[in-house]
Structures are given as structure tokens and as C-alpha cells.
């Protein structure tokens, strides 16, 4: 089955700096790669996703890149703000069931004011 | 309701007891998922319901775990003869299957503690 590795497990940055979280996956059949943000006591919330026919996608301060050859994808957050502090999860899935996801272990991002 | 609703939010039980966790998905969402999140870990897929099709149970960790979805809406996850390793947050999510983006909408979870 699919295996997703996520690094780093914790990331601490100053407000205004950029943050990068990286994930690798093992199953070359995976074709959907979402990123979820989880705040304390809440369920995860989708912040951005990318499909395998696209190499990069941006949404305001957030971008995701995908390298299918190397089987890795990354989340980039620019101009970080304290409210970006949360746990971020990458995930991967394949086939027709986009919701049957294999998640990474999560990254605790702390943005210091 | 506006979002996915789960109950109870917290459940403490004794080892060996059975527990039921409930999920009420977003109205109109045809797909429903259960995930488990252990302390400090990522989310682990358990089971997936898609419309009227047979559920995908490939993630259930043992035969003590079962789930049903009645009338294509509310779902119940049942854990029989609970063990301490079952302690976790159980998250339910729903999504549109046709015409949707694949986005999962998660509830806030049911935190299960087995003593």
C-alpha cells in the first residue's frame, strides 16, 4: 500500500518568514495530493490540493509543488502569520476514491510574532 | 446542519465495553469516511461509504470494529470489547462524490479513552 513520509515534524519560524514542508510517497499510482491544516480541537481542513497532471499550484500565500518522477511534493507558505500556527498534514490517494487518503505524520508549525 | 456533526465529543469507557460513535454528514454528501487519529500521529483510514455501494472496509484494524450507514446519511462506528490501544480521536468526514473536488469535510471528532 501507499506510504507517505512528512518532514519536518516540527517547524518554528518568525512572522513574515517562509515555511516549507516536504512529503514523499511510495505508490506511483497516486494521483491526488491534498494538504490539510488542523487547529487544536478541530478537524482537519483542506487548504490546497494538487493533481498529478499539474506541477505547481498557488493560492495567495500558499503554494504546492509536485515532482512525480521523484515522488515528492511540498507545501510553501510565504509571509507567515501567527494564525498559520497549526498542524499540517500531507496526504496522497489514487484511483477514483480521492477521499481514501494516506496521511503523513504531520508537521507542527509555530509562527512567532 | 452546516458541517459534519459527531457525537459524543468525548467518551471514557472501561476495557472490554462496547462503544458507539455517531456521525451526521453534510446534507447531500454521498461519500462518508471514518479515520482514526492516535496521539501525535497522522490520520489512519478506517472505512468508506459511497452512495449505495458496498463499503470499503479495508482500513478496519480488527473484527471488533464495524460501521454502518443508514439511509445514506447518518453513520455509526461500533467498537466491541474495547482495548486500551483503541484510545484515539475518531474523525468522520463527508464529501460530494459526483461533481465535487474531492475535498473531505471533517467533523471535530470523538475522543475515545479506554481505561
Short mmCIF file of C-alpha atoms in Angstrom, two decimals:
data_model
loop_
_atom_site.label_atom_id
_atom_site.label_comp_id
_atom_site.label_asym_id
_atom_site.label_seq_id
_atom_site.Cartn_x
_atom_site.Cartn_y
_atom_site.Cartn_z
CA UNK A 1 0.00 0.00 0.00
CA UNK A 2 0.84 3.66 -0.09
CA UNK A 3 3.29 5.14 2.43
CA UNK A 4 3.68 8.89 2.97
CA UNK A 5 6.62 10.37 4.83
CA UNK A 6 6.49 14.00 6.03
CA UNK A 7 9.28 16.28 7.24
CA UNK A 8 9.97 18.12 9.43
CA UNK A 9 7.85 17.01 12.37
CA UNK A 10 8.14 20.49 13.93
CA UNK A 11 8.91 23.83 12.34
CA UNK A 12 9.37 27.15 14.08
CA UNK A 13 9.59 30.42 12.12
CA UNK A 14 9.37 34.14 12.71
CA UNK A 15 6.36 36.05 11.45
CA UNK A 16 6.95 37.08 7.86
CA UNK A 17 9.35 34.23 7.08
CA UNK A 18 8.56 31.39 4.69
CA UNK A 19 7.81 27.82 5.75
CA UNK A 20 8.34 24.69 3.68
CA UNK A 21 7.04 21.21 4.47
CA UNK A 22 8.05 18.22 2.36
CA UNK A 23 6.43 14.84 1.73
CA UNK A 24 7.41 11.75 -0.20
CA UNK A 25 5.12 8.95 -1.31
CA UNK A 26 5.75 5.41 -2.46
CA UNK A 27 2.91 4.42 -4.81
CA UNK A 28 3.43 5.70 -8.35
CA UNK A 29 -0.31 5.20 -8.99
CA UNK A 30 -1.20 8.01 -6.54
CA UNK A 31 -2.56 11.00 -8.41
CA UNK A 32 -4.14 13.31 -5.83
CA UNK A 33 -2.17 15.17 -3.16
CA UNK A 34 -4.05 17.39 -0.68
CA UNK A 35 -2.76 19.36 2.29
CA UNK A 36 -4.84 19.73 5.43
CA UNK A 37 -4.49 22.16 8.32
CA UNK A 38 -5.62 21.10 11.79
CA UNK A 39 -6.08 23.57 14.61
CA UNK A 40 -6.27 22.44 18.22
CA UNK A 41 -9.52 20.63 18.98
CA UNK A 42 -10.74 20.87 15.40
CA UNK A 43 -10.99 18.52 12.48
CA UNK A 44 -8.53 18.93 9.59
CA UNK A 45 -9.42 21.44 6.88
CA UNK A 46 -8.29 21.34 3.27
CA UNK A 47 -6.04 24.28 2.39
CA UNK A 48 -4.78 23.30 -1.06
CA UNK A 49 -4.53 20.25 -3.29
CA UNK A 50 -2.82 19.23 -6.50
CA UNK A 51 -3.41 16.53 -9.06
CA UNK A 52 -0.73 14.64 -10.92
CA UNK A 53 -1.24 16.46 -14.21
CA UNK A 54 -0.11 19.71 -12.59
CA UNK A 55 3.38 20.61 -11.32
CA UNK A 56 2.56 23.63 -9.19
CA UNK A 57 -0.49 25.37 -7.78
CA UNK A 58 -0.78 28.64 -5.88
CA UNK A 59 -3.46 30.20 -3.72
CA UNK A 60 -2.46 33.55 -2.26
CA UNK A 61 0.33 32.85 0.27
CA UNK A 62 0.18 29.09 -0.16
CA UNK A 63 1.72 27.01 -2.95
CA UNK A 64 2.21 23.32 -3.56
CA UNK A 65 4.72 21.72 -5.92
CA UNK A 66 4.73 18.14 -7.19
CA UNK A 67 7.58 16.11 -8.66
CA UNK A 68 6.08 12.85 -9.91
CA UNK A 69 9.40 11.46 -11.05
CA UNK A 70 10.91 11.80 -7.60
CA UNK A 71 7.58 11.07 -5.88
CA UNK A 72 7.67 14.11 -3.65
CA UNK A 73 5.52 17.16 -3.08
CA UNK A 74 5.95 20.25 -0.93
CA UNK A 75 3.89 22.95 0.76
CA UNK A 76 5.21 26.50 0.73
CA UNK A 77 3.75 29.22 2.94
CA UNK A 78 5.07 32.74 2.39
CA UNK A 79 4.78 35.76 4.68
CA UNK A 80 3.76 33.57 7.59
CA UNK A 81 1.40 34.93 10.23
CA UNK A 82 0.71 33.76 13.81
CA UNK A 83 -2.65 32.38 12.69
CA UNK A 84 -0.80 29.97 10.39
CA UNK A 85 0.32 28.13 13.54
CA UNK A 86 -1.27 24.66 13.40
CA UNK A 87 -0.56 21.06 12.45
CA UNK A 88 -0.23 20.47 8.71
CA UNK A 89 -0.79 17.08 7.08
CA UNK A 90 0.08 16.00 3.58
CA UNK A 91 -1.78 13.08 2.01
CA UNK A 92 -1.97 11.00 -1.13
CA UNK A 93 -4.58 8.91 -2.87
CA UNK A 94 -5.13 7.23 -6.22
CA UNK A 95 -7.83 5.79 -8.40
CA UNK A 96 -11.36 7.14 -8.26
CA UNK A 97 -11.65 7.45 -4.49
CA UNK A 98 -9.97 10.77 -3.78
CA UNK A 99 -11.11 10.60 -0.17
CA UNK A 100 -9.38 7.34 0.73
CA UNK A 101 -6.22 9.10 1.80
CA UNK A 102 -2.89 8.02 3.23
CA UNK A 103 -1.68 10.80 5.50
CA UNK A 104 1.79 11.86 6.56
CA UNK A 105 2.62 12.12 10.27
CA UNK A 106 2.04 15.85 10.43
CA UNK A 107 4.14 18.98 10.96
CA UNK A 108 3.59 21.26 13.94
CA UNK A 109 4.16 24.78 12.59
CA UNK A 110 4.70 27.59 15.09
CA UNK A 111 4.89 31.18 13.86
CA UNK A 112 6.36 33.55 16.42
CA UNK A 113 5.15 37.16 16.36
CA UNK B 1 -26.53 21.34 9.87
CA UNK B 2 -23.79 23.41 8.29
CA UNK B 3 -20.99 20.96 8.92
CA UNK B 4 -20.22 17.38 9.86
CA UNK B 5 -21.52 16.63 13.35
CA UNK B 6 -20.05 13.93 15.59
CA UNK B 7 -21.16 12.62 18.96
CA UNK B 8 -20.15 12.13 21.64
CA UNK B 9 -17.28 14.60 21.60
CA UNK B 10 -15.65 12.69 24.45
CA UNK B 11 -16.15 9.13 25.64
CA UNK B 12 -14.40 7.39 28.51
CA UNK B 13 -15.01 3.68 28.80
CA UNK B 14 -13.61 0.65 30.55
CA UNK B 15 -11.64 -2.03 28.76
CA UNK B 16 -13.95 -4.70 27.38
CA UNK B 17 -17.00 -2.45 26.95
CA UNK B 18 -18.62 -1.69 23.59
CA UNK B 19 -18.85 1.88 22.28
CA UNK B 20 -20.81 3.55 19.51
CA UNK B 21 -19.72 6.75 17.80
CA UNK B 22 -22.11 8.71 15.61
CA UNK B 23 -21.55 10.86 12.53
CA UNK B 24 -24.06 13.12 10.81
CA UNK B 25 -22.59 14.22 7.45
CA UNK B 26 -23.24 17.37 5.46
CA UNK B 27 -26.62 17.15 3.76
CA UNK B 28 -26.28 15.99 0.16
CA UNK B 29 -22.81 14.48 0.58
CA UNK B 30 -22.89 10.95 -0.79
CA UNK B 31 -19.48 9.79 0.49
CA UNK B 32 -18.68 9.27 4.19
CA UNK B 33 -15.34 8.31 5.73
CA UNK B 34 -14.08 7.30 9.16
CA UNK B 35 -10.48 8.00 10.15
CA UNK B 36 -8.61 7.41 13.41
CA UNK B 37 -6.03 9.80 14.83
CA UNK B 38 -3.85 8.46 17.62
CA UNK B 39 -1.91 10.84 19.87
CA UNK B 40 0.70 12.71 17.87
CA UNK B 41 0.05 10.62 14.78
CA UNK B 42 -1.37 11.17 11.35
CA UNK B 43 -4.81 10.09 10.32
CA UNK B 44 -5.44 6.42 9.58
CA UNK B 45 -8.20 5.43 7.13
CA UNK B 46 -10.77 3.02 8.57
CA UNK B 47 -13.82 2.72 6.30
CA UNK B 48 -15.53 4.47 3.40
CA UNK B 49 -19.19 4.55 2.32
CA UNK B 50 -20.02 5.61 -1.23
CA UNK B 51 -23.68 6.05 -2.07
CA UNK B 52 -25.44 2.67 -2.19
CA UNK B 53 -22.28 0.68 -2.94
CA UNK B 54 -20.77 -1.83 -0.55
CA UNK B 55 -18.47 -0.03 1.91
CA UNK B 56 -14.69 -0.20 1.62
CA UNK B 57 -13.70 -1.75 4.96
CA UNK B 58 -10.04 -2.25 4.11
CA UNK B 59 -8.77 0.00 6.91
CA UNK B 60 -10.60 -1.55 9.85
CA UNK B 61 -7.88 -2.83 12.23
CA UNK B 62 -9.78 -5.85 13.56
CA UNK B 63 -13.17 -7.55 13.51
CA UNK B 64 -14.04 -5.70 16.72
CA UNK B 65 -14.61 -2.65 14.54
CA UNK B 66 -17.70 -2.24 12.38
CA UNK B 67 -19.68 0.60 10.87
CA UNK B 68 -22.96 1.15 9.18
CA UNK B 69 -24.64 3.97 7.34
CA UNK B 70 -28.40 4.08 7.46
CA UNK B 71 -30.48 5.69 4.74
CA UNK B 72 -27.40 7.09 3.06
CA UNK B 73 -26.95 9.64 5.83
CA UNK B 74 -26.03 9.05 9.48
CA UNK B 75 -23.24 6.60 10.23
CA UNK B 76 -22.34 4.71 13.40
CA UNK B 77 -18.89 3.30 14.16
CA UNK B 78 -19.02 0.48 16.71
CA UNK B 79 -16.05 -0.85 18.63
CA UNK B 80 -16.69 -4.06 20.54
CA UNK B 81 -14.70 -5.25 23.55
CA UNK B 82 -12.61 -2.08 23.60
CA UNK B 83 -8.87 -2.28 24.28
CA UNK B 84 -6.53 0.43 25.56
CA UNK B 85 -4.92 0.69 22.12
CA UNK B 86 -8.29 1.80 20.75
CA UNK B 87 -7.85 5.13 22.57
CA UNK B 88 -7.74 7.81 19.88
CA UNK B 89 -9.75 10.55 18.21
CA UNK B 90 -12.18 9.12 15.69
CA UNK B 91 -12.84 11.54 12.85
CA UNK B 92 -15.68 11.39 10.39
CA UNK B 93 -15.63 13.20 7.04
CA UNK B 94 -18.02 13.58 4.15
CA UNK B 95 -17.63 14.69 0.56
CA UNK B 96 -19.51 15.14 -2.68
CA UNK B 97 -18.82 12.19 -4.93
CA UNK B 98 -20.16 13.48 -8.22
CA UNK B 99 -19.17 16.94 -9.32
CA UNK B 100 -17.11 17.50 -6.19
CA UNK B 101 -13.49 18.49 -5.79
CA UNK B 102 -12.50 15.51 -3.66
CA UNK B 103 -12.34 17.75 -0.58
CA UNK B 104 -13.13 16.00 2.68
CA UNK B 105 -15.09 17.97 5.26
CA UNK B 106 -14.17 16.69 8.70
CA UNK B 107 -16.09 16.81 11.93
CA UNK B 108 -14.38 17.74 15.19
CA UNK B 109 -14.02 14.12 16.19
CA UNK B 110 -14.96 11.84 19.04
CA UNK B 111 -12.17 11.39 21.58
CA UNK B 112 -12.24 7.85 22.97
CA UNK B 113 -10.35 6.93 26.12
CA UNK B 114 -10.25 3.30 27.17
CA UNK B 115 -9.18 2.79 30.78
#
